[in-house]
Short mmCIF file of C-alpha atoms and ligand atoms in Angstrom, two decimals:
data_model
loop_
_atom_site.label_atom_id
_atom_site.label_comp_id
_atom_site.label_asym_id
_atom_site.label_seq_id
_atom_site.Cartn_x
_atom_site.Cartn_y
_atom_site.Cartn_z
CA UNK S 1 154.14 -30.54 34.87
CA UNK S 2 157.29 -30.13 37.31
CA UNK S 3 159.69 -28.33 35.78
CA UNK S 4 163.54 -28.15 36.83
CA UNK S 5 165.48 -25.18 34.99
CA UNK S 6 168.86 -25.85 34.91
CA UNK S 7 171.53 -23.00 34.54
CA UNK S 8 168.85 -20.37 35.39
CA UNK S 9 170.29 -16.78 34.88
CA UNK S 10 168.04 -13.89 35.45
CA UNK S 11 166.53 -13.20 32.32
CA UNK S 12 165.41 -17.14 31.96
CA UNK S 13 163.45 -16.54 35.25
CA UNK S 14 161.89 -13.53 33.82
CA UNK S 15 160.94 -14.84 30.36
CA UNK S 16 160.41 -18.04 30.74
CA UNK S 17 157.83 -17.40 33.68
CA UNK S 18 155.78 -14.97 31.34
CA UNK S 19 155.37 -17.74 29.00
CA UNK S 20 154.11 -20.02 31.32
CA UNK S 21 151.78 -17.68 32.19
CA UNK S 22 148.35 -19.68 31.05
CA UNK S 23 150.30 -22.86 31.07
CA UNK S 24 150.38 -23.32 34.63
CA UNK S 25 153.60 -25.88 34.87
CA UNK S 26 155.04 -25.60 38.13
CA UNK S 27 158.87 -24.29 37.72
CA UNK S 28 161.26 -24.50 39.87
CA UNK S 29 164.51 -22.63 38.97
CA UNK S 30 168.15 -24.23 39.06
CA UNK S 31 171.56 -21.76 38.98
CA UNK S 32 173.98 -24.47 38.53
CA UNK S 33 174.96 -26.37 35.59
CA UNK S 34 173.05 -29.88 34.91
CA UNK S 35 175.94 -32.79 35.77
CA UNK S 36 176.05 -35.96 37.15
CA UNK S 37 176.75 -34.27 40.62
CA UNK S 38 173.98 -31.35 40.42
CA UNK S 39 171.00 -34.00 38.43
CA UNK S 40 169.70 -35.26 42.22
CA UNK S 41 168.39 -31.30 42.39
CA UNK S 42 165.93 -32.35 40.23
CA UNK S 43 164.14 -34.91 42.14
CA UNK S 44 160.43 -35.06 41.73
CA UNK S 45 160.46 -33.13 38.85
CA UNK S 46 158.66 -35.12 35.46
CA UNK S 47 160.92 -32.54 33.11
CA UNK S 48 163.98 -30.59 33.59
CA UNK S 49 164.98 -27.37 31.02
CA UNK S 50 168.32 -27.13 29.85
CA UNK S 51 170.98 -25.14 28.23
CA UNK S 52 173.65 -25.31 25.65
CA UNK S 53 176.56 -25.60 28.18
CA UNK S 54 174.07 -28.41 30.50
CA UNK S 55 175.40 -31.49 30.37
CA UNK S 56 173.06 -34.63 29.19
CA UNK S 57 174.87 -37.61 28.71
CA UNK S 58 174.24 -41.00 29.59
CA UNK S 59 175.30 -41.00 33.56
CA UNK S 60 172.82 -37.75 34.09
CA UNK S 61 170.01 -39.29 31.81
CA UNK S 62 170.43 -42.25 34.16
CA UNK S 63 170.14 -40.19 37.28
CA UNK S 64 167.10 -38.13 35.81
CA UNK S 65 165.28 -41.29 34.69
CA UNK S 66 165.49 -42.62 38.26
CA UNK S 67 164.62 -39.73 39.78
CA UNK S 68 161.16 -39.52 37.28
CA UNK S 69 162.40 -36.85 34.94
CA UNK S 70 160.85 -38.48 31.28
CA UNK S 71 161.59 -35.07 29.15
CA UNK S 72 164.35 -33.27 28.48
CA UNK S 73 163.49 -29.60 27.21
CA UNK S 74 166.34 -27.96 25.44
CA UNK S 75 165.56 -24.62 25.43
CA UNK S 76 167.61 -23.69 22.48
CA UNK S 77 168.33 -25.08 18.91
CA UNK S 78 171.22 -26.89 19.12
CA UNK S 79 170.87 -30.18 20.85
CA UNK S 80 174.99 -31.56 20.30
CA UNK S 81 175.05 -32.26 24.06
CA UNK S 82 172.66 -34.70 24.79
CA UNK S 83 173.72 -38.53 24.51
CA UNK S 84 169.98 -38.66 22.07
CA UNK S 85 170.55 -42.63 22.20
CA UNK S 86 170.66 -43.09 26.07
CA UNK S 87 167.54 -41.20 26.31
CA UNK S 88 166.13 -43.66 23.63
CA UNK S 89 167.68 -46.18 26.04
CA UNK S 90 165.95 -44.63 29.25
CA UNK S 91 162.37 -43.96 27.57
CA UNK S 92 163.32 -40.47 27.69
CA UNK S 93 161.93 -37.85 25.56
CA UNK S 94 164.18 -34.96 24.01
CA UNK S 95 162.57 -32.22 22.58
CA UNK S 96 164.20 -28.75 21.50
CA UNK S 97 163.56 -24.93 20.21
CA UNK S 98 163.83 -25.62 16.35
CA UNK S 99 163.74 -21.99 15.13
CA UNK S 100 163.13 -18.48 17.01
CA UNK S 101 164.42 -15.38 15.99
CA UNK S 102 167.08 -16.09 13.00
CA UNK S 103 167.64 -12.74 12.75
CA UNK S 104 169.13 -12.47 16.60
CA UNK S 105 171.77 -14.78 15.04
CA UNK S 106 172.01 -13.38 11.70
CA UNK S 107 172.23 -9.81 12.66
CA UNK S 108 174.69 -10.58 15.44
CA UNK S 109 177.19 -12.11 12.65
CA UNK S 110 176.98 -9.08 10.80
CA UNK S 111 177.70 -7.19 13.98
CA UNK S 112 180.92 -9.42 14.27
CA UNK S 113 182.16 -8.91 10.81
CA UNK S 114 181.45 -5.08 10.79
CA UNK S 115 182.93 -4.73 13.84
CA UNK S 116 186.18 -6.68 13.40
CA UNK S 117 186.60 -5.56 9.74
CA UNK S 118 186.04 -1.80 10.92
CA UNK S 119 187.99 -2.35 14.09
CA UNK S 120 185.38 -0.97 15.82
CA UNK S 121 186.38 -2.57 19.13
CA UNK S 122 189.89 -1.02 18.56
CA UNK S 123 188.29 2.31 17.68
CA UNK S 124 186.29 2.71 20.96
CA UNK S 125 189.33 2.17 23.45
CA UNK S 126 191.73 4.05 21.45
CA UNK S 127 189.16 7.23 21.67
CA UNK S 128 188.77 6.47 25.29
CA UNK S 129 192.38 7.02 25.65
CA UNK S 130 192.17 10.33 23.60
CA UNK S 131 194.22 8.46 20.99
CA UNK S 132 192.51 9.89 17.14
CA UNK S 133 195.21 7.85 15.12
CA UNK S 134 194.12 5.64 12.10
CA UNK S 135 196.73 3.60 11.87
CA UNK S 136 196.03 -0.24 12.05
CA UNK S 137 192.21 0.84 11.64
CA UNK S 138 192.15 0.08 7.66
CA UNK S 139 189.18 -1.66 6.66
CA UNK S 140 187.54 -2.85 3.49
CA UNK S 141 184.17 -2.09 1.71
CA UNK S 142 182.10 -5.15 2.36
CA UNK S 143 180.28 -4.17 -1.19
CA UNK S 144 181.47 -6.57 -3.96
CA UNK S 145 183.55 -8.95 -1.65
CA UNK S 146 182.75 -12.61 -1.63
CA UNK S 147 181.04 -13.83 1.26
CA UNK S 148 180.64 -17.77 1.72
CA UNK S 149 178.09 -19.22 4.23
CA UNK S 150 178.54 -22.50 5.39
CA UNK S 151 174.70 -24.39 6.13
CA UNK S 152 172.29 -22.47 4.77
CA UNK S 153 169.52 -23.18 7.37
CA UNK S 154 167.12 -20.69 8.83
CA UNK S 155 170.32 -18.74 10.35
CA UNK S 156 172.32 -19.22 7.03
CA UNK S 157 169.66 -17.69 4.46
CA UNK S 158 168.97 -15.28 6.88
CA UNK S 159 172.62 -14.19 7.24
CA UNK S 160 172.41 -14.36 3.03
CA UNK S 161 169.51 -12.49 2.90
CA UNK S 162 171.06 -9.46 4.52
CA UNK S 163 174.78 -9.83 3.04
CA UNK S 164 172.56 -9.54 -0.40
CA UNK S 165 171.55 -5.92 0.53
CA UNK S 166 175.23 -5.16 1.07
CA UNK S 167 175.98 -5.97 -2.29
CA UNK S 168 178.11 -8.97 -1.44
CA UNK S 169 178.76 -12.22 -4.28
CA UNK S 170 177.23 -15.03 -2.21
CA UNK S 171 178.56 -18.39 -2.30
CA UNK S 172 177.48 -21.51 0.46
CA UNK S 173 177.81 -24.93 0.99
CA UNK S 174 175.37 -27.03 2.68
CA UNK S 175 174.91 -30.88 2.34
CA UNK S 176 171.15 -29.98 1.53
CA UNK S 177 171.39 -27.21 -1.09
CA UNK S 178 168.49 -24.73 -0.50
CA UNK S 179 166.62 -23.31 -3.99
CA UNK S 180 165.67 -20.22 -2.41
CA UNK S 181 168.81 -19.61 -1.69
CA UNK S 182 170.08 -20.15 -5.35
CA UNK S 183 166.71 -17.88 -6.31
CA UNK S 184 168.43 -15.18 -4.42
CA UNK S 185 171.52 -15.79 -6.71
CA UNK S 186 173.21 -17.71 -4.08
CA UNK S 187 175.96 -19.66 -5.93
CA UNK S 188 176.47 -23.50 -3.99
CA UNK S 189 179.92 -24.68 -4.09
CA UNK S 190 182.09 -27.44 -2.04
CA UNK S 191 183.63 -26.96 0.76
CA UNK S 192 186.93 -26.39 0.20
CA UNK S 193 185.76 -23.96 -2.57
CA UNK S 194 183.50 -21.56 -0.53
CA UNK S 195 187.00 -20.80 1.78
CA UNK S 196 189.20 -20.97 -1.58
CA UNK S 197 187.30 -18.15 -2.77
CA UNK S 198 185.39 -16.19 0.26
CA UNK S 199 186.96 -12.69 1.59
CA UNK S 200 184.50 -13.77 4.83
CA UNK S 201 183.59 -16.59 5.80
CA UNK S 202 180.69 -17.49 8.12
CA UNK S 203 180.02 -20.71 9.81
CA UNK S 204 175.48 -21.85 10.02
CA UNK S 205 175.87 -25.42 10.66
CA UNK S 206 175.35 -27.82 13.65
CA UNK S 207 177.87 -29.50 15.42
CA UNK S 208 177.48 -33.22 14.41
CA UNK S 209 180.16 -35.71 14.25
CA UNK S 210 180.70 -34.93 10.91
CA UNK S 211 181.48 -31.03 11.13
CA UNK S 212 183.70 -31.57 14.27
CA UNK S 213 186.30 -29.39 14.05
CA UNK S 214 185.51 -28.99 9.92
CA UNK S 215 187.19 -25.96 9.78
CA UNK S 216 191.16 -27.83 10.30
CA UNK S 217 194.27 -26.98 9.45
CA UNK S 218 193.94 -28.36 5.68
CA UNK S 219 190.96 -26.71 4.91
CA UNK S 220 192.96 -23.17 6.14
CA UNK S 221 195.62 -23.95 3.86
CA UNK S 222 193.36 -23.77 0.76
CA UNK S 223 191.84 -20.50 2.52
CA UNK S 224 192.21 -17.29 0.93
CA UNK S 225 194.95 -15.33 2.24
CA UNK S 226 193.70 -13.01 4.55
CA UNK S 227 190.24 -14.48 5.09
CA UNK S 228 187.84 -13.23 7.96
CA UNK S 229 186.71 -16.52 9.59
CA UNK S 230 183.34 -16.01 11.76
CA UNK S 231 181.40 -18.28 14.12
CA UNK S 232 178.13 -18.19 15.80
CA UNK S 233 177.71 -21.95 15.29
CA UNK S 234 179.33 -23.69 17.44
CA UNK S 235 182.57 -23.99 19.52
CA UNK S 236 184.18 -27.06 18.11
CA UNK S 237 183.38 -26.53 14.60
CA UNK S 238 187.07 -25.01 14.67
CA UNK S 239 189.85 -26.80 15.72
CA UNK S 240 191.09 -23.87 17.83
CA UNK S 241 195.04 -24.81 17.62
CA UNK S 242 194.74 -24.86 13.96
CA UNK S 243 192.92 -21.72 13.52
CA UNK S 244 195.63 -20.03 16.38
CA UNK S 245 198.87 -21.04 13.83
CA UNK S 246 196.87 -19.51 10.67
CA UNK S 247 196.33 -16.64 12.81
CA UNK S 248 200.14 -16.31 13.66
CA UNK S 249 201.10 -16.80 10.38
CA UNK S 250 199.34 -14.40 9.09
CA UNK S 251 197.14 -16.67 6.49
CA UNK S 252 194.24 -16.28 8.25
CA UNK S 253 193.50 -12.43 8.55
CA UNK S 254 190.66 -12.22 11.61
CA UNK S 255 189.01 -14.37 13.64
CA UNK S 256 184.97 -13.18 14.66
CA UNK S 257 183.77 -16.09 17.26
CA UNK S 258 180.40 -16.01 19.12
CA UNK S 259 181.05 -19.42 20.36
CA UNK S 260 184.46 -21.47 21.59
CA UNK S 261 184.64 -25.08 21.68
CA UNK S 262 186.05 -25.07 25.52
CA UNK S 263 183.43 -22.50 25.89
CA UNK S 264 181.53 -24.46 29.21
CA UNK S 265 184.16 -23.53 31.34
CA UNK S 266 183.96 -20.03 30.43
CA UNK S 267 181.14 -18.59 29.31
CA UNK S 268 178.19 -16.94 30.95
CA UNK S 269 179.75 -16.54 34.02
CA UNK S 270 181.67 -13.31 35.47
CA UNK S 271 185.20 -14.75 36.16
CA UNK S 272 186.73 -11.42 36.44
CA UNK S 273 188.18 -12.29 39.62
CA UNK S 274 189.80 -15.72 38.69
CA UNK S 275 193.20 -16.16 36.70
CA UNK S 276 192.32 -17.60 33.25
CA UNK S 277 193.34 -21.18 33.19
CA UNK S 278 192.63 -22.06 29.54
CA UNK S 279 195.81 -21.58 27.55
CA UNK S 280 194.37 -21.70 23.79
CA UNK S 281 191.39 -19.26 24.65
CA UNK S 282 194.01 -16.49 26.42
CA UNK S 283 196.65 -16.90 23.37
CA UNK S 284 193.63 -16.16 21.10
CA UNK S 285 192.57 -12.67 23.52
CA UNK S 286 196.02 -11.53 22.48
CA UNK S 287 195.68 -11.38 18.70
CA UNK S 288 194.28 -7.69 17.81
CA UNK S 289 192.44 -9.30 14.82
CA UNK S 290 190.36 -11.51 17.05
CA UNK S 291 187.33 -10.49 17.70
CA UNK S 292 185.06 -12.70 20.94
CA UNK S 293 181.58 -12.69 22.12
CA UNK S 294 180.90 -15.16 24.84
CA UNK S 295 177.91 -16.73 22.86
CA UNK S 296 175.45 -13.99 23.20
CA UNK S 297 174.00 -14.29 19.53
CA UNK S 298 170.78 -15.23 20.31
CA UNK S 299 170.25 -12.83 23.18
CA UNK S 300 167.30 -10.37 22.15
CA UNK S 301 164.20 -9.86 23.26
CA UNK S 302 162.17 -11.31 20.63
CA UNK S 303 164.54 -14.39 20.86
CA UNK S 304 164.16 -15.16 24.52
CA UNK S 305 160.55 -14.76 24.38
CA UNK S 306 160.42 -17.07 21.58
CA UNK S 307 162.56 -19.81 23.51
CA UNK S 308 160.23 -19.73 26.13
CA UNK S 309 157.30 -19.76 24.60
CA UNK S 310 158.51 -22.26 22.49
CA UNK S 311 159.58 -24.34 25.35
CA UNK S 312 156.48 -23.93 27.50
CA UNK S 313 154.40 -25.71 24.65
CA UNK S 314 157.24 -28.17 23.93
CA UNK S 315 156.29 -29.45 27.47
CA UNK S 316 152.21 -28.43 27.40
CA UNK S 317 152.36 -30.84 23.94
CA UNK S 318 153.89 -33.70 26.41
CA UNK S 319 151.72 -33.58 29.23
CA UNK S 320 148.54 -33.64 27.44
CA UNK S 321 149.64 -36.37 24.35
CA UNK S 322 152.74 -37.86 25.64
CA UNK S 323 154.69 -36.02 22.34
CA UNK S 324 157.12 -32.63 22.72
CA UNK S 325 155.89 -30.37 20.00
CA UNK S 326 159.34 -30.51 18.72
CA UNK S 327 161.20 -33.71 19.13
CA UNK S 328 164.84 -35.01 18.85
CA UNK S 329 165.43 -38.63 18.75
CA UNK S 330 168.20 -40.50 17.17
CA UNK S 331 165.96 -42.41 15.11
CA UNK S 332 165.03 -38.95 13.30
CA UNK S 333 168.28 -38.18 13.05
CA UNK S 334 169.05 -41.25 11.19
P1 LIG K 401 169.01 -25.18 10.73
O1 LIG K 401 168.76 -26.59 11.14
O2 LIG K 401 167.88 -24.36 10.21
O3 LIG K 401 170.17 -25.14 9.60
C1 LIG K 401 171.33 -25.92 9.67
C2 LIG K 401 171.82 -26.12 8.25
O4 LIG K 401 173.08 -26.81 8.31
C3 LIG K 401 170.88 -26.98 7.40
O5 LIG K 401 170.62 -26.34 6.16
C4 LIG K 401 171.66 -28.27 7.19
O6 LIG K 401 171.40 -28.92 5.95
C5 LIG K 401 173.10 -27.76 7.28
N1 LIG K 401 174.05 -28.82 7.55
C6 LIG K 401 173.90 -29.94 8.31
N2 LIG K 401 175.03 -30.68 8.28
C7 LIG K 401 175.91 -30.02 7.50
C8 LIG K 401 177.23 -30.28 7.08
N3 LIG K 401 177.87 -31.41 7.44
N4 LIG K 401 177.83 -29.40 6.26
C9 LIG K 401 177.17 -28.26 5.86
N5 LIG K 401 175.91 -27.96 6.23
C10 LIG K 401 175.28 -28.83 7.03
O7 LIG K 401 169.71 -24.50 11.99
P2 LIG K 401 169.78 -22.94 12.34
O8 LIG K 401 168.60 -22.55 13.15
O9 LIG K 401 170.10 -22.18 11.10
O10 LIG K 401 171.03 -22.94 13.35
C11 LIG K 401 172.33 -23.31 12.91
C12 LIG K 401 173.23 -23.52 14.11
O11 LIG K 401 173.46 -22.27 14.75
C13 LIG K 401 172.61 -24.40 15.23
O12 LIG K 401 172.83 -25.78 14.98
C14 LIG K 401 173.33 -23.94 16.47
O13 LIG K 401 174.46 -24.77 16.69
C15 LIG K 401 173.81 -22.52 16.10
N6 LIG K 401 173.16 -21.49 16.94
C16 LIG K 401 173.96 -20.61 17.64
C17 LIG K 401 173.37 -19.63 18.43
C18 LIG K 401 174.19 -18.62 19.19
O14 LIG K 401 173.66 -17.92 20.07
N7 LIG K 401 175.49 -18.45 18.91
C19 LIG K 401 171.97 -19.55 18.50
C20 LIG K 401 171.20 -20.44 17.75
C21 LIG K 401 171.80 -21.40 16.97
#
């Protein structure tokens, strides 16, 4: 099949061609962003591939389904940005990368909340500068703290999994309680419990209309003082304002965020040379307790090659039975 990758960066070229080594599907790769304005690139493709920051709603779906396109390939897990009931609408398939690599995810949240609780990012400047000083360095032992994890999906258990070997209490919530989880002595709890009682807390679940900015000012009031808030998830599981005036306050005692809910704008993109324009994201690069990746969680090698791989059959599974190996549709959703 015709193939149109959307927000190509190097290493997509490189991985995602290796995968379709055997599969022979002609690609043809795309450096801007999918949008109404760039869709027309891909006429006379039958599929394009997008990204987490692409944007599928119903005006692009339109444009795609007159142009030919009839599948949309996600080539990640989350699939929040794609209008799934205009592609109903259109006859257009949605398909997506279910699961690859948890542990890219899982180990990069652990890198976040070692890092920020060790000050590790504060360390390696200071002794750049020749400046040895502890002070403002104090950390805690992560051994015996409580650590809550909120979805307890293949990320989630994973995350678990490894906080077990550091000795941590575990507590989660999840609307779908997981018994392997409570085998591993994972204790489930609501909500407003898991950041009543967590030292960390780390955020596993999509971004649905229902966890839209979950994390809100109420639930940061019931938060332990001094709580380490992480996300990998996604960007508007936080309501960023809310989280910035815990922050200030001092209730809230870091911040550890793979992912930011204006993060399209930003992210995966060298804007060193442009003024920042978004007010909320700057005000949060100020606090020394905030800690920001620009959503590289999932970037290892074992990850990208099992996104592409994962991807390539998605659309081999089309092309010879009309059904992505891994579909999306509202209906299933439902
Ligand atoms: P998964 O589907 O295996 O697990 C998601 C879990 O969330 C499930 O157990 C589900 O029951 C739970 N859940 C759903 N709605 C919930 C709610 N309202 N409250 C609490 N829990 C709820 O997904 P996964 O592979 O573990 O990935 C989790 C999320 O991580 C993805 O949706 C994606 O947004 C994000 N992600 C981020 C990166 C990154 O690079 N930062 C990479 C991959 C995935």
């Amino acid at each position: 099949m015709r193939i149109s990758v959307f927000s190509t960066k190097p290493y997509d070229r490189q991985f995602l061609t290796d995968a379709n080594g055997g599969a022979g599907h002609e690609l043809t790769f795309l450096e801007p962003r999918l949008s109404v304005e760039t869709a027309p690139l891909a006429a006379g493709a039958d599929a394009v591939c997008v990204f987490v920051n692409d944007v599928v709603d119903r005006p692009v779906l339109e444009k795609l389904g007159q142009q030919g396109v009839r599948l949309v390939a996600l080539r990640c897990a989350g699939f929040n940005n794609v209008d799934l009931a205009a592609a109903r609408d259109l006859g257009i398939s949605v398909c997506r990368v279910p699961a690859y690599s948890p542990h890219s995810v899982a180990e990069h949240t652990l890198a976040l909340i070692l890092s920020l609780n060790r000050n590790i990012h504060r360390a390696y400047n200071r002794v750049r500068e020749g400046n040895f000083a502890l002070d403002g360095l104090l950390g805690f032992d992560l051994h015996g703290k409580t650590v809550g994890v909120v979805g307890t999906g293949k990320i989630g258990a994973t995350v678990l999994e490894i906080l077990k070997g550091f000795g941590c209490v575990l507590k989660a919530y999840d609307v779908a309680p997981d018994p392997d989880c409570v085998a591993m002595g994972v204790a489930y709890v609501s909500l407003e419990e898991v950041f009543a009682v967590s030292d960390v807390v780390t955020l596993h679940c999509p971004l649905t209309p229902d966890t839209h900015h979950m994390v809100d000012e109420a639930l940061l009031a019931r938060a332990r003082t001094g709580l380490m808030l992480i996300n990998t998830g996604r960007g508007a599981l936080i309501d960023t304002r809310a989280v910035i005036g815990a922050l200030k306050s001092g209730h809230l005692g870091s911040l550890g965020i793979d992912v930011y809910e204006e993060e399209a704008e930003l992210f995966f993109e060298d804007l060193s040379n442009f003024v920042l324009r978004d007010d909320l994201f700057a005000r949060l690069l100020t606090f020394p307790n905030v800690l920001i990746t620009g959503h590289q969680a999932f970037f290892t090698r074992e990850a990208l090659s099992g996104i592409a791989e994962t991807m390539i059959a998605n659309v081999t599974a089309f092309q010879d039975s009309g059904a992505p190996l891994h579909p999306v549709s509202v209906e299933r959703l439902a």
